[in-house]
């Protein structure tokens, strides 16, 4: 019998890569999508429309992580071997605008799934993966963060995800559910949402190169992130649930770049030399004498996580996981995708 996986957040960046990975491994993949007034399945349409076997193994259900009735009903009906909770209001800046909704979806969403596993007596059958985040480290307490680094979240998103992290551990210990947390650092791809900084930079610089856009407006250029490729990180999610016991794992590359350095990597691959002039909000990036990058107050957050870099040696040792795609290769793939669109 084929294993059954259920993915909440199947229409997102990670949901789409994880679906592909699980289908290749022979799973039947059930995904939960939200009803929306415009199409929100672009990232998985290529799977759904595949005329071959893969289609029959990929089944979508309507649902919402804020609706415990439907969460419970879907879990009971499918009785999955593995559940991946990737559903979230995942934008940190937006979480300051919609903190209550973010808490409902990102914190209580995990609880709703865990309660359904417990209530339907699936504790011995269903494994649970919670999509935790480096944003929980917030204003960092250690220069390099690992599984033992204390959390110190500074956004409504980070606080909500911390609840989900601890409730996952609580249900593991209290009810013996195989419930594991990934603590994933930033991961990107051509399928990244348009308003996250890497996608925004790559898309805009490609358009500027093609003279279809004049200026890219950004916020904090000095924040540093540890960026990997979503495909590698989704493979890690699966490995986390295949480990012999439930546990928590940091997934990261161990390399860190600032937003400004990321811009320079992208612009150098596009053969565009950038010169920086000015300070603070007035800092600008010039190309061929023209200001193509500028700052806009609206892209600054009330509080920003400045400095993240992860140590994934536990995952390397126990799960034999290592990232395969480096930042330059990731940028190359993202540029290629944008150029093909233009
Ligand atoms: P994403 O592209 O924003 O995808 C989020 C998914 O959640 C989408 O399918 C979205 O559906 C769904 N969703 C949002 N609210 C929902 C609700 N109320 N009910 C049901 N589904 C809902 O995020 P991602 O980058 O793939 O990240 C996947 C997960 O990992 C998220 O939980 C995120 O917080 C976490 N994470 C991401 C990163 C990263 O760097 N990418 C790092 C650490 C952790 P729609 O398509 O309808 O919007
Ligand atoms: O911002 C700065 C911004 O929105 C990265 C999510 O997947 O990763 C992601 O959260 C940095 C921040 O990612 C703009 O201030 C400057 O310092 O791409 P981002 P994030 O906030 O790190 C974590 C691990 C998650 O879990 C989240 O779900 O870039 N920045 N200028 C900007 N950021 C954005 N979005 N837009 C700008 O114009």
XYZ file of C-alpha atoms and ligand atoms in Angstrom:
428
model
C 0.000 0.000 0.000
C 1.222 3.460 -0.888
C 1.926 5.855 1.957
C -0.480 8.787 2.265
C 0.763 12.323 2.956
C -1.412 15.331 3.731
C 0.002 18.805 3.094
C -1.589 21.922 4.571
C -0.258 24.857 2.513
C 0.122 22.759 -0.664
C -0.258 25.799 -2.949
C 2.744 27.620 -1.462
C 6.401 27.570 -2.517
C 7.309 24.659 -0.228
C 4.003 22.823 -0.711
C 4.674 22.556 -4.430
C 8.260 21.239 -4.078
C 7.281 18.871 -1.290
C 4.420 17.462 -3.410
C 6.855 16.727 -6.241
C 9.326 15.067 -3.870
C 6.678 12.884 -2.193
C 5.056 11.861 -5.493
C 8.474 10.801 -6.810
C 8.939 8.710 -3.677
C 5.662 6.921 -4.410
C 3.298 8.608 -1.955
C -0.323 9.499 -2.541
C -0.344 13.224 -1.811
C -3.422 14.996 -0.472
C -3.219 18.778 -0.328
C -5.428 21.399 1.287
C -6.098 24.532 -0.731
C -8.131 27.597 0.188
C -11.000 28.874 -1.838
C -9.973 32.209 -3.349
C -11.575 34.546 -5.877
C -8.549 34.288 -8.149
C -6.559 31.168 -9.017
C -4.123 30.162 -6.265
C -2.967 26.786 -7.603
C -0.374 27.978 -10.164
C 2.490 26.326 -8.282
C 0.847 22.885 -8.388
C -1.133 23.073 -11.635
C 1.665 21.313 -13.536
C 1.230 18.336 -11.190
C -2.557 18.390 -11.215
C -2.706 18.602 -14.993
C -0.178 15.849 -15.599
C -2.068 13.195 -17.565
C -0.009 10.323 -16.221
C -0.118 8.355 -12.994
C 1.084 11.259 -10.882
C -2.303 12.968 -11.266
C -4.235 10.139 -9.688
C -1.895 10.288 -6.722
C -2.378 14.026 -6.190
C -5.691 14.998 -4.634
C -6.732 18.497 -3.577
C -9.292 19.323 -0.893
C -10.779 22.673 0.047
C -10.037 23.784 3.580
C -8.625 26.447 5.838
C -6.269 26.018 8.748
C -8.398 28.440 10.803
C -11.426 26.121 10.467
C -11.100 23.289 12.962
C -14.168 21.425 11.638
C -12.699 20.991 8.185
C -9.181 20.273 9.502
C -10.622 17.506 11.665
C -12.869 16.130 8.905
C -10.059 15.932 6.318
C -7.670 14.224 8.749
C -10.320 11.684 9.767
C -11.277 10.898 6.156
C -7.713 10.510 4.878
C -6.110 8.997 7.964
C -2.685 9.989 6.592
C 0.671 8.449 7.460
C 2.334 11.873 7.438
C 0.997 15.419 7.831
C 3.087 18.444 6.846
C 1.794 21.718 8.288
C 3.126 24.328 5.884
C -0.004 26.514 5.976
C 0.705 29.967 7.345
C 0.420 33.698 6.897
C 4.131 33.562 6.154
C 5.029 37.212 5.552
C 6.798 38.783 8.528
C 6.051 42.414 7.583
C 2.372 41.558 6.995
C 2.199 39.919 10.435
C 2.578 43.400 11.977
C -0.517 44.481 9.990
C -2.632 41.379 10.730
C -1.280 40.042 14.062
C -4.502 38.387 15.247
C -5.084 36.492 12.011
C -1.393 35.503 11.970
C -1.760 34.048 15.474
C -4.931 32.214 14.501
C -3.429 30.610 11.387
C 0.216 30.165 12.396
C -0.109 29.306 16.097
C -3.542 27.713 16.470
C -3.332 26.036 13.053
C -0.743 23.598 14.402
C -2.871 22.966 17.497
C -5.943 22.177 15.359
C -4.041 19.498 13.437
C -2.491 17.988 16.576
C -5.893 17.916 18.288
C -7.420 16.153 15.274
C -4.631 13.529 15.346
C -5.271 12.960 19.059
C -9.091 13.075 18.871
C -9.289 10.611 15.964
C -6.892 8.224 17.739
C -4.209 8.552 15.072
C -1.391 9.137 17.573
C 0.192 5.778 16.751
C -0.250 6.138 12.996
C 0.155 9.732 11.839
C 3.474 11.588 11.920
C 3.365 15.386 12.065
C 5.816 17.966 10.682
C 5.594 21.589 11.848
C 7.126 24.304 9.638
C 9.134 26.251 12.183
C 11.343 29.176 11.347
C 14.588 30.993 12.120
C 12.393 34.056 12.699
C 11.792 32.539 16.182
C 15.420 33.437 17.055
C 14.485 37.087 16.499
C 16.924 39.405 18.248
C 19.554 36.724 18.406
C 20.968 35.409 21.689
C 23.841 33.535 19.991
C 25.920 34.564 16.986
C 25.230 31.239 15.179
C 21.886 29.605 15.912
C 21.257 25.906 16.492
C 18.553 23.780 18.186
C 19.724 24.903 21.649
C 19.779 28.644 20.949
C 17.074 30.403 23.027
C 14.217 31.913 21.031
C 13.638 35.659 21.229
C 11.010 36.466 18.556
C 10.366 40.099 17.637
C 7.470 39.836 15.173
C 3.860 38.618 15.542
C 4.819 35.932 13.000
C 7.807 34.768 15.076
C 5.737 34.741 18.271
C 2.930 32.722 16.632
C 5.409 30.214 15.207
C 6.970 29.824 18.641
C 3.590 28.714 20.030
C 3.326 26.162 17.203
C 6.851 24.932 17.978
C 6.121 24.343 21.664
C 2.657 22.854 21.192
C 4.243 20.345 18.791
C 6.733 19.324 21.499
C 3.927 19.285 24.072
C 1.765 16.853 22.053
C 4.833 14.705 21.376
C 5.544 14.376 25.093
C 1.973 14.300 26.431
C 0.357 11.985 23.876
C 3.276 10.177 22.217
C 2.530 11.646 18.777
C 5.430 11.494 16.314
C 5.518 15.293 16.069
C 8.671 17.058 14.846
C 9.715 20.645 14.240
C 11.882 21.882 11.422
C 13.519 25.206 12.247
C 14.136 26.332 8.716
C 16.187 29.359 7.746
C 15.155 31.403 4.697
C 14.748 29.337 1.559
C 13.987 30.664 -1.863
C 13.355 29.570 -5.440
C 11.763 30.782 -8.655
C 8.446 29.860 -6.955
C 9.017 32.253 -4.021
C 6.168 34.725 -3.342
C 6.688 38.027 -5.185
C 6.915 40.199 -2.055
C 9.795 38.349 -0.358
C 13.045 40.194 -0.775
C 15.039 37.767 -2.980
C 12.233 37.322 -5.510
C 11.496 41.049 -5.467
C 15.160 41.898 -6.154
C 15.667 39.299 -8.896
C 12.381 40.143 -10.651
C 13.047 43.909 -10.534
C 16.705 43.781 -11.615
C 15.768 41.557 -14.581
C 13.099 44.079 -15.608
C 15.522 46.988 -15.129
C 18.088 45.159 -17.271
C 15.424 44.783 -19.983
C 14.411 48.462 -19.556
C 10.910 47.483 -18.423
C 11.271 49.037 -14.948
C 13.201 52.080 -13.706
C 13.572 51.732 -9.933
C 13.469 49.046 -7.250
C 12.305 50.314 -3.837
C 13.436 48.377 -0.752
C 13.620 48.669 3.050
C 16.475 47.577 5.345
C 19.518 46.816 3.157
C 21.703 45.728 6.067
C 19.735 42.763 7.447
C 21.651 39.506 7.010
C 20.104 36.186 6.109
C 21.145 32.559 5.578
C 19.467 31.675 2.260
C 19.071 28.156 0.837
C 17.061 26.539 -1.962
C 13.472 25.456 -1.150
C 13.940 22.139 -2.955
C 16.788 21.129 -0.598
C 14.777 22.240 2.437
C 11.680 20.236 1.444
C 13.841 17.118 1.166
C 14.911 17.862 4.770
C 11.244 18.004 5.898
C 10.720 14.491 4.580
C 13.941 13.246 6.207
C 12.817 14.707 9.548
C 9.708 12.485 9.455
C 11.706 9.386 8.411
C 14.021 9.603 11.437
C 13.439 6.832 13.979
C 12.158 9.255 16.615
C 10.467 12.661 16.621
C 12.884 15.539 17.136
C 13.632 19.155 16.214
C 16.155 20.172 13.546
C 17.722 23.392 12.304
C 17.971 23.470 8.510
C 20.355 26.096 7.146
C 23.381 26.576 4.874
C 25.700 28.180 7.462
C 26.454 31.058 5.075
C 25.217 34.594 5.522
C 24.791 37.586 3.210
C 23.257 41.044 3.639
C 20.451 42.260 1.371
C 23.021 44.571 -0.255
C 25.364 41.637 -0.911
C 22.463 39.674 -2.393
C 21.751 42.591 -4.755
C 25.413 42.579 -5.792
C 25.361 38.824 -6.527
C 22.269 39.250 -8.699
C 23.548 42.358 -10.479
C 26.925 40.774 -11.199
C 25.204 37.749 -12.808
C 23.253 40.263 -14.925
C 26.493 42.148 -15.773
C 25.144 45.307 -14.137
C 27.655 47.223 -12.022
C 26.059 48.952 -9.011
C 27.614 51.899 -7.159
C 26.228 52.871 -3.768
C 25.903 56.510 -2.671
C 24.176 58.199 0.283
C 23.321 56.970 3.768
C 20.311 55.586 5.649
C 16.973 56.133 3.944
C 18.784 58.205 1.274
C 21.129 55.423 0.217
C 20.782 54.584 -3.480
C 22.265 52.095 -5.930
C 23.359 53.579 -9.283
C 23.820 51.798 -12.572
C 25.149 53.680 -15.620
C 24.755 56.891 -13.582
C 21.049 56.307 -12.911
C 19.540 55.536 -9.472
C 17.970 52.102 -9.936
C 17.714 51.118 -6.246
C 16.249 53.363 -3.555
C 14.797 52.991 -0.067
C 11.182 53.589 0.851
C 9.987 53.913 4.456
C 7.036 51.640 3.769
C 9.307 48.615 3.399
C 10.869 49.008 6.858
C 9.331 46.939 9.691
C 8.512 48.202 13.218
C 11.230 45.740 14.330
C 13.504 43.753 12.032
C 15.543 40.617 12.607
C 19.023 41.825 11.660
C 21.332 38.871 11.811
C 20.553 35.194 11.136
C 22.919 32.327 10.391
C 22.206 28.706 11.187
C 24.225 25.674 12.204
C 22.636 22.556 10.698
C 25.247 20.082 11.940
C 22.630 18.041 13.859
C 20.694 17.475 10.609
C 23.948 16.669 8.805
C 24.931 14.095 11.430
C 21.588 12.454 12.178
C 19.615 12.898 8.956
C 22.597 12.949 6.584
C 21.106 16.163 5.165
C 23.224 18.796 3.457
C 22.192 21.574 1.076
C 23.072 20.743 -2.532
C 22.379 24.106 -4.182
C 24.481 27.159 -3.270
C 23.396 30.802 -3.397
C 24.984 31.555 -6.785
C 23.216 28.555 -8.356
C 19.944 29.599 -6.697
C 20.277 33.136 -8.081
C 21.101 31.772 -11.539
C 17.936 29.655 -11.525
C 15.820 32.577 -10.296
C 17.229 34.911 -12.985
C 16.638 32.337 -15.710
C 13.016 31.950 -14.610
C 12.383 35.725 -14.612
C 14.106 36.238 -17.964
C 11.954 33.496 -19.516
C 8.828 35.302 -18.281
C 9.872 38.645 -19.834
P 4.050 30.426 1.263
O 4.578 30.331 -0.130
O 3.563 31.730 1.778
O 2.889 29.339 1.404
C 2.001 29.343 2.478
C 0.904 28.351 2.212
O -0.027 28.412 3.294
C 0.081 28.651 0.930
O -0.312 27.437 0.354
C -1.141 29.378 1.485
O -2.278 29.297 0.669
C -1.345 28.568 2.750
N -2.197 29.255 3.721
C -2.067 30.496 4.223
N -3.055 30.752 5.099
C -3.834 29.637 5.130
C -5.021 29.285 5.800
N -5.641 30.141 6.614
N -5.541 28.058 5.593
C -4.940 27.177 4.743
N -3.837 27.463 4.052
C -3.285 28.684 4.246
O 5.145 29.920 2.310
P 6.401 28.955 2.064
O 7.596 29.793 1.801
O 6.037 27.861 1.159
O 6.602 28.383 3.540
C 5.947 27.192 3.963
C 5.865 27.183 5.483
O 7.174 27.239 6.023
C 5.109 28.351 6.102
O 4.461 27.872 7.240
C 6.207 29.318 6.489
O 5.772 30.121 7.552
C 7.310 28.356 6.880
N 8.678 28.819 6.686
C 9.076 29.337 5.506
C 10.396 29.713 5.343
C 10.895 30.261 4.025
O 11.983 30.858 4.012
N 10.208 30.043 2.920
C 11.312 29.533 6.384
C 10.868 28.970 7.580
C 9.549 28.597 7.717
P -2.563 30.373 -0.501
O -1.753 29.905 -1.675
O -4.013 30.262 -0.695
O -2.124 31.708 0.004
O 12.874 39.677 4.286
C 14.575 42.908 4.366
C 13.597 42.612 5.487
O 10.524 39.169 3.693
C 14.243 39.418 4.488
C 9.680 34.193 5.376
O 9.729 33.109 4.491
O 11.966 33.870 6.046
C 11.062 34.806 5.500
O 10.969 35.955 6.319
C 14.932 40.682 4.950
C 14.258 41.390 6.117
O 12.062 37.349 4.595
C 12.671 44.528 1.745
O 13.463 43.729 6.355
C 14.532 44.870 2.810
O 15.227 41.822 7.031
O 12.396 38.148 2.319
P 11.897 38.590 3.635
P 11.979 37.185 6.190
O 11.344 38.334 6.836
O 13.331 36.789 6.652
C 11.622 33.393 7.357
C 12.655 32.366 7.763
C 10.225 32.890 7.419
O 9.916 31.983 8.176
C 9.184 33.699 6.728
O 8.005 32.928 6.503
O 14.911 41.628 3.859
N 14.003 43.726 3.288
N 13.730 45.386 1.873
C 12.849 43.481 2.651
N 11.985 42.460 2.754
C 10.908 42.472 1.948
N 10.025 41.449 2.014
N 10.670 43.496 1.056
C 11.529 44.545 0.927
O 11.292 45.446 0.127
